[in-house]
Amino acid sequence: MAKAIAICNQKGGVGKSTTAVNVGSYLAIAGLKTLLIDLDPQGNATTAAGISRSGLEKDTYAVLVHQLPALEAIRKTSIDRLDLLPASLDLAGAETYLTSVENRETVLRQVVDPLRASYDFLLFDCPPSLGLLTVNALVAADSTLIPVQCEYLALEGLNTLMHAVNLIKQNLNPSLRVGGIVLTMTDFRANLSREVADEVKRFFKDLVFNTAIPRNIRLAESPSFGKPICLYDPDSTGALAYQLLTQEVISKEGSN
C-alpha cells in the first residue's frame, strides 16, 4: 500500500513544488511507483513535471468537484514510474465548492484511497495556505514533508503549521505524523542561513532532515524547461541534494 505524503507549508516560495517534483522523480528512479497529485491552483508541479496546463480538462479540479474518476485524469510523465494528477487554475474554485460539501475534509481521501494499491508513494503538492485543499491533503496523508526556507520568521510559520497538523491529527486523521522538515534555498556561507538552520534544528531536533537543499541556479531553471532536475542537470548540486533527500525519505517512511 502506498505511503501518502503531504508536502506543505502555508508560506509561498519555500520550494514545495520543487521538492514534490524532484523527490517524486528520484522515488521513481529508485524503482518506486509514484503518483504526484498537484493541489495548487498555480500548477507549478504540473508545469515542472512537463505537462502543459493549457486546455486541461481532466485535472484535480474535475476529480474533486465533478467526481471524474482519478484514473481518467492521471497522466504519464517523462520519467518511468512517475505519474501526475495535474492541476489547472480551475482548482482555485475548489475551495468554494468544498465549503458546502458534507464531510468536506475527507473528499480527497475518498479519491486517493483506492489508488494506494497501485503505487508505492502518493505525494500531495499543497497550495501556500491552510485552506481546505491543504486540510484535505493532511487528512488523506500518512505524513508531512515540510520545506522551510532559511529566512527570518521561518520558525513562526512552522509553529502555525505544526499547530494545524496537531489539530487535524486530534480530530480528523489520528495516524498523521510529521515526516520531516527540509531546509531549502540554503547558502551556509551566509550568516542568516546558518542561524536559521541552527534555530530550526535546535527547536525540532530529529524532525529535520540531514540533507539541506542549496540555492542552485539549475534547480531554479529546470521548471521553465518542464524537466525535473534529474533530467535537466543530473550532475548539479541541486540534483545531488534531492537524490540524498529522497534516500532519507525512503529510509524514514520504510521504518514507519
Short mmCIF file of C-alpha atoms in Angstrom, two decimals:
data_model
loop_
_atom_site.label_atom_id
_atom_site.label_comp_id
_atom_site.label_asym_id
_atom_site.label_seq_id
_atom_site.Cartn_x
_atom_site.Cartn_y
_atom_site.Cartn_z
CA MET A 1 0.00 0.00 0.00
CA ALA A 2 1.28 3.46 -0.90
CA LYS A 3 2.70 5.85 1.66
CA ALA A 4 0.96 9.23 1.27
CA ILE A 5 2.98 12.37 1.98
CA ALA A 6 1.62 15.93 2.08
CA ILE A 7 4.29 18.43 1.07
CA CYS A 8 3.06 21.59 2.73
CA ASN A 9 3.87 24.99 4.15
CA GLN A 10 1.44 27.89 4.23
CA LYS A 11 4.26 30.23 3.16
CA GLY A 12 4.78 30.60 -0.56
CA GLY A 13 8.11 30.40 -2.35
CA VAL A 14 9.73 27.89 0.01
CA GLY A 15 10.28 25.14 -2.57
CA LYS A 16 7.18 22.97 -2.13
CA SER A 17 6.61 22.23 -5.80
CA THR A 18 10.34 21.88 -6.50
CA THR A 19 10.55 19.38 -3.66
CA ALA A 20 7.42 17.50 -4.72
CA VAL A 21 8.55 17.08 -8.32
CA ASN A 22 12.17 16.21 -7.58
CA VAL A 23 11.53 13.86 -4.67
CA GLY A 24 8.84 12.21 -6.80
CA SER A 25 11.30 11.84 -9.67
CA TYR A 26 14.00 10.25 -7.55
CA LEU A 27 11.49 7.93 -5.90
CA ALA A 28 10.53 6.75 -9.39
CA ILE A 29 14.18 6.38 -10.42
CA ALA A 30 14.68 4.26 -7.30
CA GLY A 31 12.07 1.87 -8.70
CA LEU A 32 9.13 3.08 -6.60
CA LYS A 33 5.90 3.76 -8.46
CA THR A 34 4.88 7.29 -7.51
CA LEU A 35 1.84 9.48 -8.09
CA LEU A 36 2.27 13.23 -7.75
CA ILE A 37 -1.03 14.99 -7.05
CA ASP A 38 -0.98 18.72 -7.76
CA LEU A 39 -3.31 20.51 -5.34
CA ASP A 40 -2.03 24.03 -6.03
CA PRO A 41 -4.11 26.14 -8.47
CA GLN A 42 -0.85 27.71 -9.66
CA GLY A 43 0.01 24.32 -11.14
CA ASN A 44 3.75 24.70 -10.68
CA ALA A 45 4.29 20.99 -10.09
CA THR A 46 2.30 20.22 -13.24
CA THR A 47 4.46 22.54 -15.34
CA ALA A 48 7.70 21.37 -13.74
CA ALA A 49 6.77 17.76 -14.50
CA GLY A 50 6.46 18.65 -18.19
CA ILE A 51 2.66 18.73 -18.54
CA SER A 52 1.06 21.78 -20.17
CA ARG A 53 -1.75 23.36 -18.15
CA SER A 54 -3.42 25.00 -21.15
CA GLY A 55 -6.66 23.32 -22.10
CA LEU A 56 -6.54 20.85 -19.24
CA GLU A 57 -9.99 19.42 -18.62
CA LYS A 58 -9.16 16.20 -16.82
CA ASP A 59 -7.41 17.54 -13.74
CA THR A 60 -7.56 17.67 -9.95
CA TYR A 61 -10.49 20.10 -10.08
CA ALA A 62 -12.56 17.74 -12.25
CA VAL A 63 -11.76 14.87 -9.89
CA LEU A 64 -12.64 16.75 -6.69
CA VAL A 65 -15.61 18.78 -7.92
CA HIS A 66 -17.13 16.82 -10.82
CA GLN A 67 -16.29 13.34 -9.47
CA LEU A 68 -14.26 12.45 -12.56
CA PRO A 69 -12.58 9.08 -11.86
CA ALA A 70 -8.98 9.83 -10.87
CA LEU A 71 -7.67 7.18 -13.25
CA GLU A 72 -9.06 9.19 -16.17
CA ALA A 73 -7.10 12.28 -15.15
CA ILE A 74 -3.74 10.69 -14.27
CA ARG A 75 -1.00 11.40 -16.81
CA LYS A 76 2.29 9.69 -17.51
CA THR A 77 5.41 11.86 -17.24
CA SER A 78 8.77 11.59 -19.00
CA ILE A 79 10.09 9.55 -16.07
CA ASP A 80 9.15 5.89 -15.84
CA ARG A 81 7.04 5.07 -12.76
CA LEU A 82 6.21 8.75 -12.10
CA ASP A 83 2.58 9.67 -12.79
CA LEU A 84 0.86 13.02 -12.31
CA LEU A 85 -2.64 14.15 -11.43
CA PRO A 86 -2.32 17.68 -12.88
CA ALA A 87 -3.81 20.98 -11.74
CA SER A 88 -5.15 23.99 -13.62
CA LEU A 89 -6.32 27.43 -12.50
CA ASP A 90 -9.83 25.97 -12.19
CA LEU A 91 -8.69 24.40 -8.93
CA ALA A 92 -8.97 27.83 -7.28
CA GLY A 93 -12.73 27.25 -7.34
CA ALA A 94 -12.48 24.01 -5.40
CA GLU A 95 -12.12 25.78 -2.05
CA THR A 96 -15.52 27.44 -2.52
CA TYR A 97 -17.10 24.17 -3.66
CA LEU A 98 -15.71 22.20 -0.72
CA THR A 99 -17.15 24.56 1.88
CA SER A 100 -20.67 23.33 1.06
CA VAL A 101 -19.87 19.61 0.79
CA GLU A 102 -20.70 17.13 3.53
CA ASN A 103 -17.54 15.67 5.09
CA ARG A 104 -15.63 18.30 3.13
CA GLU A 105 -12.29 17.48 4.79
CA THR A 106 -12.33 13.88 3.51
CA VAL A 107 -13.12 14.38 -0.19
CA LEU A 108 -9.52 13.84 -1.30
CA ARG A 109 -9.06 10.80 0.95
CA GLN A 110 -12.06 9.14 -0.68
CA VAL A 111 -10.47 9.81 -4.08
CA VAL A 112 -6.96 8.57 -3.34
CA ASP A 113 -7.54 5.61 -1.00
CA PRO A 114 -8.47 3.30 -3.92
CA LEU A 115 -5.20 4.34 -5.66
CA ARG A 116 -2.95 3.23 -2.82
CA ALA A 117 -2.79 -0.37 -4.02
CA SER A 118 -1.36 0.76 -7.38
CA TYR A 119 1.51 2.93 -6.07
CA ASP A 120 4.37 2.92 -3.59
CA PHE A 121 4.11 6.65 -2.87
CA LEU A 122 1.48 9.36 -3.22
CA LEU A 123 2.81 12.92 -2.97
CA PHE A 124 0.45 15.87 -2.47
CA ASP A 125 1.83 19.25 -3.57
CA CYS A 126 -0.23 21.62 -1.40
CA PRO A 127 -1.08 25.28 -2.04
CA PRO A 128 0.58 28.00 0.07
CA SER A 129 -2.29 28.26 2.55
CA LEU A 130 -4.01 26.32 5.31
CA GLY A 131 -7.31 26.23 3.42
CA LEU A 132 -9.49 23.25 2.60
CA LEU A 133 -7.22 21.85 -0.10
CA THR A 134 -4.32 21.62 2.34
CA VAL A 135 -6.63 20.26 5.05
CA ASN A 136 -7.81 17.58 2.60
CA ALA A 137 -4.22 16.64 1.86
CA LEU A 138 -3.39 16.35 5.56
CA VAL A 139 -6.46 14.21 6.18
CA ALA A 140 -5.52 11.92 3.27
CA ALA A 141 -1.81 11.71 4.17
CA ASP A 142 0.19 9.43 6.43
CA SER A 143 2.86 12.05 6.99
CA THR A 144 4.01 15.55 6.11
CA LEU A 145 7.18 16.79 4.47
CA ILE A 146 7.67 20.47 5.27
CA PRO A 147 10.06 22.60 3.19
CA VAL A 148 11.37 25.60 5.15
CA GLN A 149 13.35 28.41 3.58
CA CYS A 150 16.27 29.64 5.68
CA GLU A 151 14.96 33.13 6.41
CA TYR A 152 13.71 35.11 9.38
CA LEU A 153 10.24 34.21 10.68
CA ALA A 154 10.70 30.64 9.48
CA LEU A 155 10.02 29.29 12.96
CA GLU A 156 6.91 31.42 13.37
CA GLY A 157 5.36 29.93 10.24
CA LEU A 158 6.45 26.44 11.26
CA ASN A 159 4.76 26.72 14.64
CA THR A 160 1.48 27.73 12.98
CA LEU A 161 1.69 24.77 10.60
CA MET A 162 2.56 22.33 13.39
CA HIS A 163 -0.47 23.54 15.35
CA ALA A 164 -2.69 22.88 12.32
CA VAL A 165 -1.18 19.41 11.84
CA ASN A 166 -1.82 18.59 15.51
CA LEU A 167 -5.45 19.72 15.26
CA ILE A 168 -6.01 17.52 12.22
CA LYS A 169 -4.32 14.61 13.96
CA GLN A 170 -6.57 15.03 17.00
CA ASN A 171 -9.83 15.48 15.12
CA LEU A 172 -9.64 14.02 11.62
CA ASN A 173 -6.59 11.82 10.98
CA PRO A 174 -5.14 10.11 14.08
CA SER A 175 -2.41 8.39 12.03
CA LEU A 176 -0.96 11.65 10.67
CA ARG A 177 2.63 12.36 11.69
CA VAL A 178 5.30 14.89 10.82
CA GLY A 179 7.61 13.02 8.49
CA GLY A 180 10.29 15.66 8.40
CA ILE A 181 11.38 19.25 7.83
CA VAL A 182 13.72 20.03 4.94
CA LEU A 183 15.75 23.23 4.82
CA THR A 184 15.57 24.77 1.34
CA MET A 185 17.33 27.56 -0.56
CA THR A 186 20.25 27.34 1.83
CA ASP A 187 23.53 29.18 1.48
CA PHE A 188 25.61 28.33 4.50
CA ARG A 189 28.18 30.95 3.53
CA ALA A 190 25.61 33.48 4.75
CA ASN A 191 25.19 34.03 8.48
CA LEU A 192 21.39 34.17 8.14
CA SER A 193 21.12 30.70 6.62
CA ARG A 194 23.34 29.21 9.30
CA GLU A 195 21.48 30.94 12.12
CA VAL A 196 18.03 29.91 10.88
CA ALA A 197 19.16 26.33 10.24
CA ASP A 198 20.64 26.11 13.74
CA GLU A 199 17.45 27.52 15.25
CA VAL A 200 15.18 25.09 13.38
CA LYS A 201 17.40 22.12 14.33
CA ARG A 202 17.55 23.21 17.96
CA PHE A 203 13.77 23.51 18.13
CA PHE A 204 12.70 20.47 16.05
CA LYS A 205 15.75 18.23 16.54
CA ASP A 206 15.42 14.84 14.78
CA LEU A 207 12.49 16.01 12.66
CA VAL A 208 14.94 17.96 10.46
CA PHE A 209 16.35 16.01 7.52
CA ASN A 210 20.14 15.80 7.36
CA THR A 211 20.07 16.90 3.72
CA ALA A 212 19.55 20.61 3.06
CA ILE A 213 18.67 21.89 -0.43
CA PRO A 214 21.08 24.60 -1.64
CA ARG A 215 20.32 27.66 -3.67
CA ASN A 216 21.14 26.41 -7.16
CA ILE A 217 20.56 28.12 -10.47
CA ARG A 218 19.98 24.81 -12.26
CA LEU A 219 17.19 23.95 -9.83
CA ALA A 220 15.63 27.35 -10.44
CA GLU A 221 15.85 26.94 -14.23
CA SER A 222 14.58 23.39 -14.61
CA PRO A 223 10.80 24.06 -14.15
CA SER A 224 10.80 26.52 -17.04
CA PHE A 225 12.03 23.69 -19.26
CA GLY A 226 9.37 21.29 -17.92
CA LYS A 227 12.01 18.95 -16.55
CA PRO A 228 12.82 17.65 -13.08
CA ILE A 229 16.43 18.29 -12.11
CA CYS A 230 17.34 14.64 -12.71
CA LEU A 231 16.70 15.22 -16.42
CA TYR A 232 17.73 18.86 -16.70
CA ASP A 233 21.11 18.66 -14.94
CA PRO A 234 21.65 15.40 -13.08
CA ASP A 235 25.19 16.38 -12.03
CA SER A 236 24.25 19.68 -10.37
CA THR A 237 24.47 20.25 -6.64
CA GLY A 238 20.67 20.60 -6.55
CA ALA A 239 20.24 17.19 -8.18
CA LEU A 240 22.62 15.55 -5.71
CA ALA A 241 20.80 17.17 -2.78
CA TYR A 242 17.38 15.93 -3.89
CA GLN A 243 18.80 12.47 -4.54
CA LEU A 244 20.14 12.34 -0.97
CA LEU A 245 16.91 13.77 0.46
CA THR A 246 14.89 11.12 -1.34
CA GLN A 247 17.05 8.39 0.14
CA GLU A 248 16.29 9.83 3.58
CA VAL A 249 12.56 9.88 2.77
CA ILE A 250 12.66 6.23 1.70
CA SER A 251 14.53 5.28 4.86
CA LYS A 252 12.17 7.22 7.15
CA GLU A 253 8.98 6.02 5.54
CA GLY A 254 10.24 2.45 5.42
CA SER A 255 10.74 2.46 9.19
CA ASN A 256 7.17 3.64 9.89
#
